[in-house]
Coordinates of C-alpha atoms in Angstrom, one line a residue:
M244 CA -36.1 -65.0 -7.4
K245 CA -32.6 -65.5 -7.9
T246 CA -29.9 -64.5 -5.5
R247 CA -28.4 -62.2 -7.7
W248 CA -31.7 -60.5 -8.5
K249 CA -32.3 -60.0 -5.0
I250 CA -29.0 -58.4 -4.1
L251 CA -29.7 -55.9 -7.1
L252 CA -33.1 -55.0 -6.0
G253 CA -31.8 -54.7 -2.5
F254 CA -28.9 -52.4 -3.6
C255 CA -31.1 -50.2 -5.6
V256 CA -33.3 -50.0 -2.8
V257 CA -30.9 -48.7 -0.6
A258 CA -29.7 -46.4 -3.5
A259 CA -33.1 -45.1 -3.8
V260 CA -33.3 -44.3 0.0
V261 CA -30.2 -42.7 0.0
A262 CA -31.0 -40.6 -2.8
I263 CA -34.4 -39.6 -1.3
A264 CA -32.8 -39.0 2.1
A265 CA -30.0 -36.5 0.3
I266 CA -32.6 -34.8 -1.5
A267 CA -34.8 -34.2 1.4
R268 CA -31.7 -33.3 3.1
H269 CA -30.9 -30.6 0.4
Y270 CA -34.5 -29.1 0.6
Q271 CA -34.2 -29.2 4.4
L272 CA -31.2 -27.1 4.5
K273 CA -32.4 -25.1 1.6
M274 CA -35.4 -24.4 3.6
A275 CA -33.7 -23.4 6.9
V276 CA -32.0 -20.6 5.1
A277 CA -35.1 -19.2 3.2
R278 CA -37.1 -19.4 6.7
Y279 CA -34.3 -17.2 8.4
C280 CA -34.5 -15.1 5.4
A281 CA -37.9 -14.6 5.5
E282 CA -37.8 -13.8 9.3
L283 CA -35.1 -10.8 8.5
K284 CA -37.2 -9.3 6.0
A285 CA -40.4 -9.8 8.6
K286 CA -38.3 -7.5 10.8
G287 CA -37.7 -5.0 8.5
E288 CA -34.1 -5.8 7.4
P289 CA -32.9 -4.5 4.1
M290 CA -32.2 -7.5 2.1
D291 CA -32.5 -6.2 -1.6
L292 CA -29.9 -4.0 -3.5
A293 CA -32.3 -1.2 -3.9
Q294 CA -32.9 -0.9 -0.2
V295 CA -29.2 -0.9 1.0
I296 CA -27.5 1.6 -2.0
P297 CA -27.0 5.1 -1.1
P298 CA -29.3 7.8 -2.6
P299 CA -27.9 10.0 -5.1
V300 CA -25.9 13.5 -4.5
S301 CA -27.2 16.4 -5.6
P302 CA -25.0 17.9 -8.4
E303 CA -24.5 21.0 -6.2
K304 CA -23.0 19.2 -3.3
N305 CA -21.3 16.6 -5.4
S306 CA -17.5 17.2 -5.1
A307 CA -16.4 14.2 -6.8
P308 CA -15.5 16.1 -10.1
L309 CA -13.4 18.5 -8.3
F310 CA -11.5 15.6 -6.7
W311 CA -11.0 13.9 -9.9
K312 CA -9.6 17.1 -11.5
A313 CA -7.1 17.4 -8.3
V314 CA -6.1 14.0 -8.7
A315 CA -5.1 14.5 -12.3
L316 CA -2.8 17.0 -11.3
F317 CA -1.1 14.9 -9.0
T318 CA 2.6 14.6 -10.4
T319 CA 4.0 11.2 -10.9
N320 CA 7.9 11.8 -10.2
D321 CA 7.6 12.7 -6.5
D322 CA 9.5 10.3 -5.0
V323 CA 9.8 12.2 -1.9
L324 CA 6.0 12.2 -1.3
T325 CA 5.7 8.4 -2.2
T326 CA 8.9 6.9 -0.6
N327 CA 9.7 9.1 2.6
W328 CA 7.0 11.9 3.4
P329 CA 7.1 13.4 6.9
A330 CA 5.6 10.7 9.4
A331 CA 3.3 12.7 11.8
M332 CA 3.3 11.9 15.2
H333 CA 5.7 9.2 14.9
G334 CA 5.9 7.3 18.3
I335 CA 9.6 7.2 19.3
S336 CA 9.1 5.4 22.7
P337 CA 5.7 4.6 24.7
G338 CA 3.8 7.7 25.2
N339 CA 6.1 10.0 23.2
A340 CA 6.4 10.7 19.6
A341 CA 8.5 13.0 17.7
I342 CA 7.3 16.5 16.1
A343 CA 8.0 15.7 12.5
W344 CA 7.8 19.5 11.2
A345 CA 10.4 20.3 14.1
Q346 CA 13.1 18.0 12.9
L347 CA 16.2 19.1 11.0
E348 CA 15.6 16.8 8.2
I349 CA 12.9 14.2 7.2
R350 CA 13.9 11.0 8.5
D351 CA 12.0 7.5 7.6
G352 CA 11.8 6.0 11.2
Y353 CA 12.1 2.2 9.3
S354 CA 15.0 2.7 6.9
N355 CA 16.8 5.6 8.4
S356 CA 16.7 7.3 5.0
T357 CA 16.3 11.2 4.9
N358 CA 15.3 14.0 2.7
S359 CA 15.9 17.4 3.3
W360 CA 13.1 20.1 3.6
N361 CA 13.9 21.7 0.4
Q362 CA 13.4 18.2 -1.4
L363 CA 10.0 18.2 0.2
Q364 CA 9.1 21.5 -0.7
T365 CA 10.0 21.0 -4.4
A366 CA 7.9 18.0 -4.6
L367 CA 5.1 19.6 -3.0
A368 CA 5.6 22.8 -5.6
Q369 CA 4.8 20.2 -8.5
N370 CA 1.8 19.3 -6.8
R371 CA 0.3 23.1 -5.9
G372 CA -2.5 22.8 -8.5
A373 CA -3.7 19.6 -7.1
F374 CA -4.0 21.2 -3.5
N375 CA -5.5 24.3 -4.3
L376 CA -8.7 22.3 -6.0
L377 CA -8.4 19.9 -3.1
N378 CA -8.5 22.6 -0.3
Q379 CA -11.7 24.0 -2.0
I380 CA -13.7 21.1 -0.8
T381 CA -15.9 22.2 2.2
N382 CA -16.7 19.8 5.0
N383 CA -20.1 20.0 4.0
A384 CA -19.5 18.4 0.4
A385 CA -20.4 15.2 -0.5
F386 CA -19.0 12.7 -2.8
D387 CA -20.7 10.7 -5.5
L388 CA -17.8 8.6 -7.1
N389 CA -20.3 6.5 -9.5
L390 CA -19.8 3.6 -7.4
Q391 CA -21.5 0.4 -9.6
Y392 CA -23.1 -1.3 -6.6
T393 CA -25.0 -3.5 -9.1
Q394 CA -21.7 -5.4 -9.7
R395 CA -21.3 -6.0 -6.1
F396 CA -18.0 -7.6 -5.1
E397 CA -16.6 -7.4 -8.5
M398 CA -17.0 -3.3 -8.3
R399 CA -13.9 -1.0 -9.2
I400 CA -13.1 0.8 -6.2
T401 CA -10.0 2.3 -7.3
N402 CA -11.3 5.6 -5.9
L403 CA -10.0 4.6 -2.7
L404 CA -6.6 4.5 -3.7
F405 CA -6.5 8.1 -4.8
E406 CA -8.7 9.0 -1.7
K407 CA -5.7 7.8 0.4
K408 CA -2.9 9.2 -1.4
A409 CA -4.8 12.7 -1.4
A410 CA -4.6 12.6 2.2
Q411 CA -1.2 11.5 2.3
K412 CA -0.1 14.3 0.2
L413 CA -2.3 16.7 2.2
S414 CA -0.4 15.7 5.4
A415 CA 3.0 16.3 4.0
N416 CA 1.8 19.6 2.8
A417 CA 0.5 20.5 6.2
I418 CA 3.8 19.2 7.9
Y419 CA 5.9 21.3 5.6
D420 CA 3.3 24.2 6.4
L421 CA 3.8 23.7 10.1
H422 CA 7.6 23.6 9.4
S423 CA 7.5 26.9 7.5
G424 CA 5.3 28.4 10.5
D425 CA 2.2 28.6 8.7
A426 CA -0.2 26.9 11.2
V427 CA -3.3 28.4 9.2
S428 CA -2.7 26.8 6.1
A429 CA -1.6 23.7 7.6
A430 CA -5.1 23.7 9.5
K431 CA -6.7 23.8 6.2
N432 CA -4.8 20.8 4.8
V433 CA -5.8 18.9 7.9
R434 CA -9.6 20.1 7.4
T435 CA -9.4 19.1 3.8
I436 CA -8.3 15.5 4.8
L437 CA -11.3 15.3 7.3
A438 CA -13.4 16.6 4.4
L439 CA -12.7 13.5 2.3
V440 CA -13.3 11.3 5.2
N441 CA -16.8 13.1 6.0
G442 CA -17.7 13.6 2.2
T443 CA -17.4 9.5 1.6
S444 CA -19.3 8.7 4.9
D445 CA -22.3 7.1 2.5
E446 CA -20.0 4.8 0.8
R447 CA -21.6 1.5 1.4
T448 CA -18.8 -1.1 1.6
V449 CA -17.2 -2.1 4.6
I450 CA -13.3 -1.6 2.6
S451 CA -14.7 2.2 1.9
Q452 CA -15.3 2.5 5.5
L453 CA -11.8 0.9 6.3
V454 CA -10.3 3.3 4.2
R455 CA -11.8 6.4 5.7
I456 CA -10.6 5.2 9.3
A457 CA -7.1 5.0 7.7
I458 CA -7.6 8.6 6.4
A459 CA -8.9 9.9 9.5
Q460 CA -6.2 8.3 11.4
I461 CA -3.6 10.5 9.3
A462 CA -5.6 13.7 10.3
A463 CA -5.4 12.7 13.7
A464 CA -1.9 12.6 13.7
D465 CA -1.6 15.7 11.7
T466 CA -3.9 17.2 14.4
W467 CA -1.5 16.3 17.1
E468 CA 1.3 17.8 15.0
L469 CA -0.8 21.0 14.5
L470 CA -1.1 21.5 18.0
Q471 CA 2.7 21.7 18.9
S472 CA 2.8 24.8 17.3
T473 CA 3.1 28.1 19.0
N474 CA 1.0 30.5 16.7
L475 CA -2.1 29.0 16.3
T476 CA -5.2 30.9 16.6
D477 CA -8.7 29.8 18.3
E478 CA -10.7 30.4 15.0
S479 CA -8.5 28.1 13.1
L480 CA -8.9 25.3 15.9
A481 CA -12.8 25.7 16.4
E482 CA -13.2 25.2 12.6
L483 CA -10.9 22.4 12.8
Q484 CA -12.9 20.6 16.1
G485 CA -16.1 21.1 14.3
C486 CA -14.7 19.1 11.2
W487 CA -13.8 16.3 13.8
S488 CA -17.1 16.6 15.3
Q489 CA -18.9 15.9 12.3
A490 CA -16.9 13.0 11.4
E491 CA -19.3 9.7 11.8
F492 CA -18.0 6.2 11.6
I493 CA -20.4 3.6 13.6
Q494 CA -23.5 5.2 11.7
A495 CA -21.3 4.6 8.3
L496 CA -20.4 1.1 9.6
K497 CA -24.4 0.4 10.1
R498 CA -25.0 1.6 6.7
A499 CA -22.4 -0.7 4.8
F500 CA -22.9 -3.9 6.4
P501 CA -26.2 -4.5 4.7
L502 CA -24.7 -4.2 1.3
E503 CA -21.9 -6.7 2.5
R504 CA -24.8 -9.3 3.3
E505 CA -26.9 -8.6 0.1
G506 CA -23.8 -8.9 -2.0
A507 CA -22.9 -12.2 -0.1
L508 CA -26.1 -13.7 -0.8
T509 CA -26.2 -13.0 -4.1
M510 CA -23.0 -14.2 -4.9
V511 CA -23.4 -17.5 -3.2
A512 CA -26.8 -17.7 -5.2
K513 CA -24.7 -17.5 -8.4
W514 CA -22.2 -20.0 -7.6
R515 CA -24.7 -22.4 -6.9
S516 CA -26.7 -22.1 -10.1
S517 CA -23.4 -21.5 -12.4
N518 CA -20.2 -23.3 -12.7
S519 CA -18.7 -20.6 -14.6
A520 CA -19.6 -18.0 -11.9
L521 CA -17.9 -20.2 -9.5
Q522 CA -14.8 -20.9 -11.6
H523 CA -14.6 -17.0 -12.3
Y524 CA -14.5 -16.6 -8.3
F525 CA -11.9 -19.1 -8.1
D526 CA -9.9 -17.4 -11.1
L527 CA -10.1 -13.9 -9.4
E528 CA -8.7 -15.4 -6.3
K529 CA -5.8 -17.1 -8.0
Q530 CA -5.0 -13.5 -9.7
V531 CA -4.9 -11.8 -6.4
R532 CA -2.3 -14.4 -5.2
T533 CA -0.3 -13.9 -8.1
V534 CA -0.3 -10.2 -7.7
V535 CA 1.1 -10.6 -4.1
G536 CA 3.6 -13.3 -5.3
N537 CA 1.9 -16.4 -3.4
D538 CA 0.5 -18.5 -6.2
G539 CA 2.2 -21.9 -5.2
N540 CA -0.3 -23.7 -4.4
D541 CA -2.4 -22.9 -7.7
E542 CA -1.1 -25.7 -9.6
E543 CA -3.7 -27.7 -12.0
G544 CA -2.9 -30.9 -10.0
S545 CA -3.5 -34.3 -11.0
F546 CA -6.6 -36.3 -12.4
W547 CA -7.7 -37.2 -8.9
K548 CA -7.0 -33.9 -7.7
K549 CA -9.5 -32.6 -10.1
A550 CA -12.1 -35.2 -9.5
A551 CA -11.7 -34.4 -5.7
L552 CA -12.3 -30.8 -6.1
K553 CA -15.4 -31.4 -8.4
T554 CA -16.7 -33.8 -5.8
E555 CA -16.5 -31.1 -3.1
I556 CA -18.1 -28.3 -5.3
F557 CA -21.0 -31.1 -5.8
L558 CA -21.4 -31.4 -2.2
W559 CA -20.8 -27.6 -1.5
R560 CA -23.5 -26.9 -3.9
Y561 CA -26.2 -29.1 -2.6
W562 CA -25.5 -29.5 1.0
W563 CA -22.5 -28.0 2.5
S564 CA -22.9 -24.3 1.4
Y565 CA -26.5 -24.1 3.2
P566 CA -25.5 -24.6 6.8
D567 CA -22.5 -22.4 6.2
E568 CA -24.9 -19.5 4.6
L569 CA -27.0 -19.7 7.6
R570 CA -24.3 -19.5 10.0
Y571 CA -22.9 -16.6 7.6
L572 CA -26.2 -15.0 8.2
K573 CA -26.3 -15.4 12.0
G574 CA -22.9 -13.9 12.4
Y575 CA -23.6 -11.2 10.4
D576 CA -26.6 -10.5 12.9
V577 CA -24.0 -10.7 15.7
L578 CA -21.7 -8.0 14.1
A579 CA -24.9 -5.7 13.5
N580 CA -25.8 -6.1 16.9
A581 CA -22.2 -5.5 18.1
V582 CA -22.3 -2.2 16.7
K583 CA -25.7 -1.5 17.7
F584 CA -24.7 -2.2 21.4
A585 CA -21.6 -0.2 20.8
E586 CA -23.9 2.9 19.9
T587 CA -26.9 2.6 22.7
N588 CA -24.3 1.5 25.5
N589 CA -21.6 4.5 24.5
S590 CA -19.3 0.9 25.2
Y591 CA -17.4 -0.8 23.0
Q592 CA -15.8 -3.1 25.6
I593 CA -19.6 -4.4 26.1
A594 CA -19.7 -4.8 22.3
L595 CA -17.0 -6.7 21.8
Q596 CA -17.6 -9.2 24.4
Y597 CA -20.9 -9.8 23.2
Q598 CA -19.6 -10.2 19.8
N599 CA -16.6 -12.6 20.8
S600 CA -19.0 -15.0 22.9
E601 CA -21.4 -15.0 20.2
L602 CA -19.1 -15.8 17.5
D603 CA -17.6 -18.5 19.5
R604 CA -21.1 -20.2 20.1
L605 CA -21.5 -20.1 16.4
G606 CA -17.9 -21.7 15.9
I607 CA -17.2 -18.5 13.6
S608 CA -14.0 -17.9 15.8
E609 CA -12.0 -21.0 15.1
L610 CA -12.3 -20.5 11.8
T611 CA -9.5 -18.8 9.2
S612 CA -10.4 -15.6 8.0
S613 CA -11.5 -15.1 4.7
F614 CA -8.3 -13.1 3.7
D615 CA -6.0 -15.6 4.9
A616 CA -7.8 -18.2 3.2
L617 CA -7.7 -16.5 0.0
L618 CA -3.8 -16.1 0.5
S619 CA -3.2 -19.5 1.1
G620 CA -5.3 -21.1 -1.8
K621 CA -6.8 -23.6 0.2
T622 CA -10.5 -23.5 0.4
D623 CA -12.5 -25.0 2.9
F624 CA -15.9 -25.6 1.3
H625 CA -17.5 -26.1 4.8
S626 CA -16.8 -22.6 5.9
M627 CA -16.2 -20.5 2.6
I628 CA -19.1 -18.4 3.1
S629 CA -18.8 -17.6 6.7
E630 CA -15.2 -17.0 6.9
S631 CA -15.5 -13.4 6.1
I632 CA -17.5 -13.0 9.1
V633 CA -14.0 -13.6 11.1
T634 CA -12.7 -11.0 8.7
L635 CA -15.8 -8.4 9.3
G636 CA -15.4 -9.1 12.7
N637 CA -12.0 -6.7 13.1
V638 CA -13.7 -3.9 11.7
T639 CA -15.5 -3.5 15.1
R640 CA -12.1 -2.8 16.5
K641 CA -11.1 -0.5 13.8
V642 CA -14.0 1.5 14.4
M643 CA -13.5 1.7 18.2
Q644 CA -10.0 3.0 17.7
V645 CA -11.0 5.6 15.3
E646 CA -13.6 6.6 17.7
V647 CA -11.3 7.1 20.5
A648 CA -8.8 9.1 17.9
K649 CA -11.6 11.4 17.2
Q650 CA -12.9 12.1 21.0
T651 CA -9.2 12.4 22.0
A652 CA -8.1 15.1 19.0
I653 CA -11.6 17.0 19.7
T654 CA -10.4 16.9 23.6
A655 CA -6.7 17.9 22.9
I656 CA -8.0 20.7 20.5
A657 CA -10.2 22.4 23.3
L658 CA -7.6 22.0 25.8
K659 CA -5.4 23.8 23.5
R660 CA -8.1 26.5 22.9
Y661 CA -8.7 27.1 26.6
Q662 CA -4.9 27.4 26.9
L663 CA -4.8 29.9 24.6
K664 CA -7.6 32.0 26.3
H665 CA -6.1 31.1 30.0
G666 CA -2.4 30.8 29.5
N667 CA -2.4 27.2 31.0
Y668 CA -4.3 24.2 30.7
P669 CA -7.4 23.4 32.8
A670 CA -7.4 21.6 36.1
D671 CA -10.1 18.8 34.5
L672 CA -12.1 18.5 31.6
N673 CA -15.5 20.0 33.1
S674 CA -13.4 23.3 32.9
L675 CA -13.7 23.2 29.0
A676 CA -18.0 22.9 29.0
P677 CA -19.7 24.5 27.4
E678 CA -17.1 27.1 26.2
F679 CA -14.8 24.7 24.5
L680 CA -17.3 21.6 24.3
S681 CA -20.9 21.0 24.7
A682 CA -20.0 18.1 27.0
V683 CA -17.0 16.4 28.3
P684 CA -16.2 13.7 25.8
L685 CA -16.3 10.2 26.6
D686 CA -14.0 7.6 26.1
P687 CA -16.0 5.0 23.3
V688 CA -14.0 1.9 25.0
D689 CA -16.1 2.1 28.4
G690 CA -18.5 4.7 28.0
K691 CA -17.1 7.0 31.2
P692 CA -15.2 10.5 30.5
L693 CA -11.6 10.4 28.9
R694 CA -9.2 10.4 31.5
Y695 CA -7.3 13.6 32.0
K696 CA -4.9 14.7 34.4
L697 CA -2.9 18.0 34.6
N698 CA 0.9 17.4 35.4
S699 CA 2.7 19.5 37.4
D700 CA 5.1 20.9 34.9
G701 CA 2.2 22.4 33.1
T702 CA 1.7 19.5 30.6
F703 CA -1.3 17.1 30.8
L704 CA -1.9 13.5 30.4
L705 CA -5.0 12.3 28.3
Y706 CA -6.0 8.9 27.7
S707 CA -8.5 6.1 26.7
V708 CA -8.3 2.9 28.6
G709 CA -7.6 1.0 25.6
E710 CA -8.4 -2.0 24.5
N711 CA -8.2 -4.0 27.6
G712 CA -10.9 -1.7 28.9
A713 CA -8.8 -1.4 32.1
D714 CA -7.8 1.8 33.5
D715 CA -3.9 1.8 34.3
G716 CA -3.4 5.2 35.0
G717 CA -2.3 6.3 31.8
N718 CA 0.2 3.6 31.3
P719 CA 1.3 3.6 27.6
A720 CA 3.8 0.5 28.1
L721 CA 2.6 -2.7 26.4
E722 CA 1.0 -5.5 28.3
K723 CA 3.6 -7.8 30.2
G724 CA 5.4 -10.6 27.9
V725 CA 4.5 -8.4 24.6
K726 CA 7.0 -7.2 22.2
S727 CA 6.9 -4.8 19.7
S728 CA 8.7 -2.3 17.8
S729 CA 5.6 -0.1 17.0
Y730 CA 5.3 2.7 19.3
Y731 CA 2.1 3.7 17.9
W732 CA -0.5 5.1 20.8
Q733 CA -3.0 3.0 19.9
N734 CA -1.0 -0.4 19.9
P735 CA -3.6 -2.7 20.7
H736 CA -1.2 -4.3 23.3
A737 CA -0.9 -1.0 25.0
L738 CA -2.1 -0.8 28.6
D739 CA -3.7 2.6 27.8
W740 CA -4.0 4.7 24.7
V741 CA -2.5 7.7 25.9
W742 CA -2.0 10.9 23.5
P743 CA 1.4 11.6 23.3
Q744 CA 3.8 14.0 24.5
P745 CA 6.7 15.6 22.4
A746 CA 9.9 13.3 22.7
T747 CA 12.8 15.1 23.7
E748 CA 15.9 15.6 21.2
A749 CA 18.0 12.7 23.6
E750 CA 14.9 10.2 23.3
I751 CA 14.8 10.8 19.3
Q752 CA 18.4 10.2 18.9
A753 CA 18.3 7.2 21.0
Y754 CA 15.1 6.0 18.9
Y755 CA 17.4 6.4 15.7
D756 CA 20.6 4.8 16.9
R757 CA 18.5 1.8 18.0
Q758 CA 17.1 1.6 14.5
A759 CA 20.3 1.8 12.8
K760 CA 22.0 -0.9 15.2
N761 CA 18.6 -3.1 14.5
S762 CA 19.3 -2.6 10.5
E763 CA 23.1 -3.9 10.6

């Protein structure tokens, strides 16, 4: 046999071996994912869409039609409510906040612009019909907003924008009520905000739960404002306390996570089988970057760049995607287990320690978040799926924050009810049970009772140990070396999360003087 034929034969043998090895590796990786999914199903994990979508809401309980009717009545020319509504519980210094309703005018804490209370009254009056309808929504109502879960990640969830806008306008209405001395009406508006939170608890997307958390934080700030009023009634406060007690976040997140997993697996399967589906995803990403003004990396590129992209897609489809998908599934299990740990141990500190260590072990903590990857326009085909776990991992912290806000708000309301009856605050939280609380509320961070101290001047100190998990004696200052212009009471870098005390006029003026100086 001539030498050139031997060389050609040898090349063909090597090529055949490489091809067989590549094909074998493809099926090996594919089967690893299939086996893991089979194990999950054997454990009873919901993996199909029919198992993870919420049950329908009965028409008599469904407040969605009432909500949409109210939203349709909101005016679009109320600049006061969209650019400078009264910021409730606005942090002025660590541990202190300005009482929005007690100020002479409405001041934006960032641009230093002002509006008068008469301007706010005019804007609110234009929305009175919408407020009247929203206030008919009870805390036992539910919302079936007809979400198209079969569309997975392409599902339209524009309802979230309207829900948050409604909460913001209700908040402004509550603050104006307090400014006018009508605490009963203010409490009703805060209860309606919580009705939005409680009525949407069964929405099965993580973004829905994040919006619920944001709305609950609005309610927490309004609750603080309400508790600074002097014309409160025990009946109104007890009703508000009950609304807060019904708010659930950890269970809602547990219900939402499985839909995220099912959607991700379905999406990846489509990308593997269809070039058009994958291209559609890239087009959607590009549209998002265009909207936010960050489309500089979306140029078509040269022939070689296009060829390189097609090569990466080919390698991703047959080899790279499977290890990434398996890592996603394992990362998802870590997040789900962390939520369960927080629930069973009453401690997010333990849950987050577990979550961080396990994500480190899987190599996920080192990845770019899916959100940052989206904005950069730089796709890493080795981690395109599991990057979403980095983003989802932050949700656990958000739930911890809102659970702390919930327990603190409930406790603060109970303390006010005690003061209304006895003329002073109690010496300890045990005095609140069982008349005002069924039991002393626990700090969701470490599972121990919320910290409380009666001050010598008759005020009180109420706080959670915060994200660092250490009891710093109710110190609201930021950790050493951390600088921030935010005095939000749940700043992640605050030593303790302290329920604020009202700031003095001198502190408020000093704050705005600093803001004006910094804006020069």
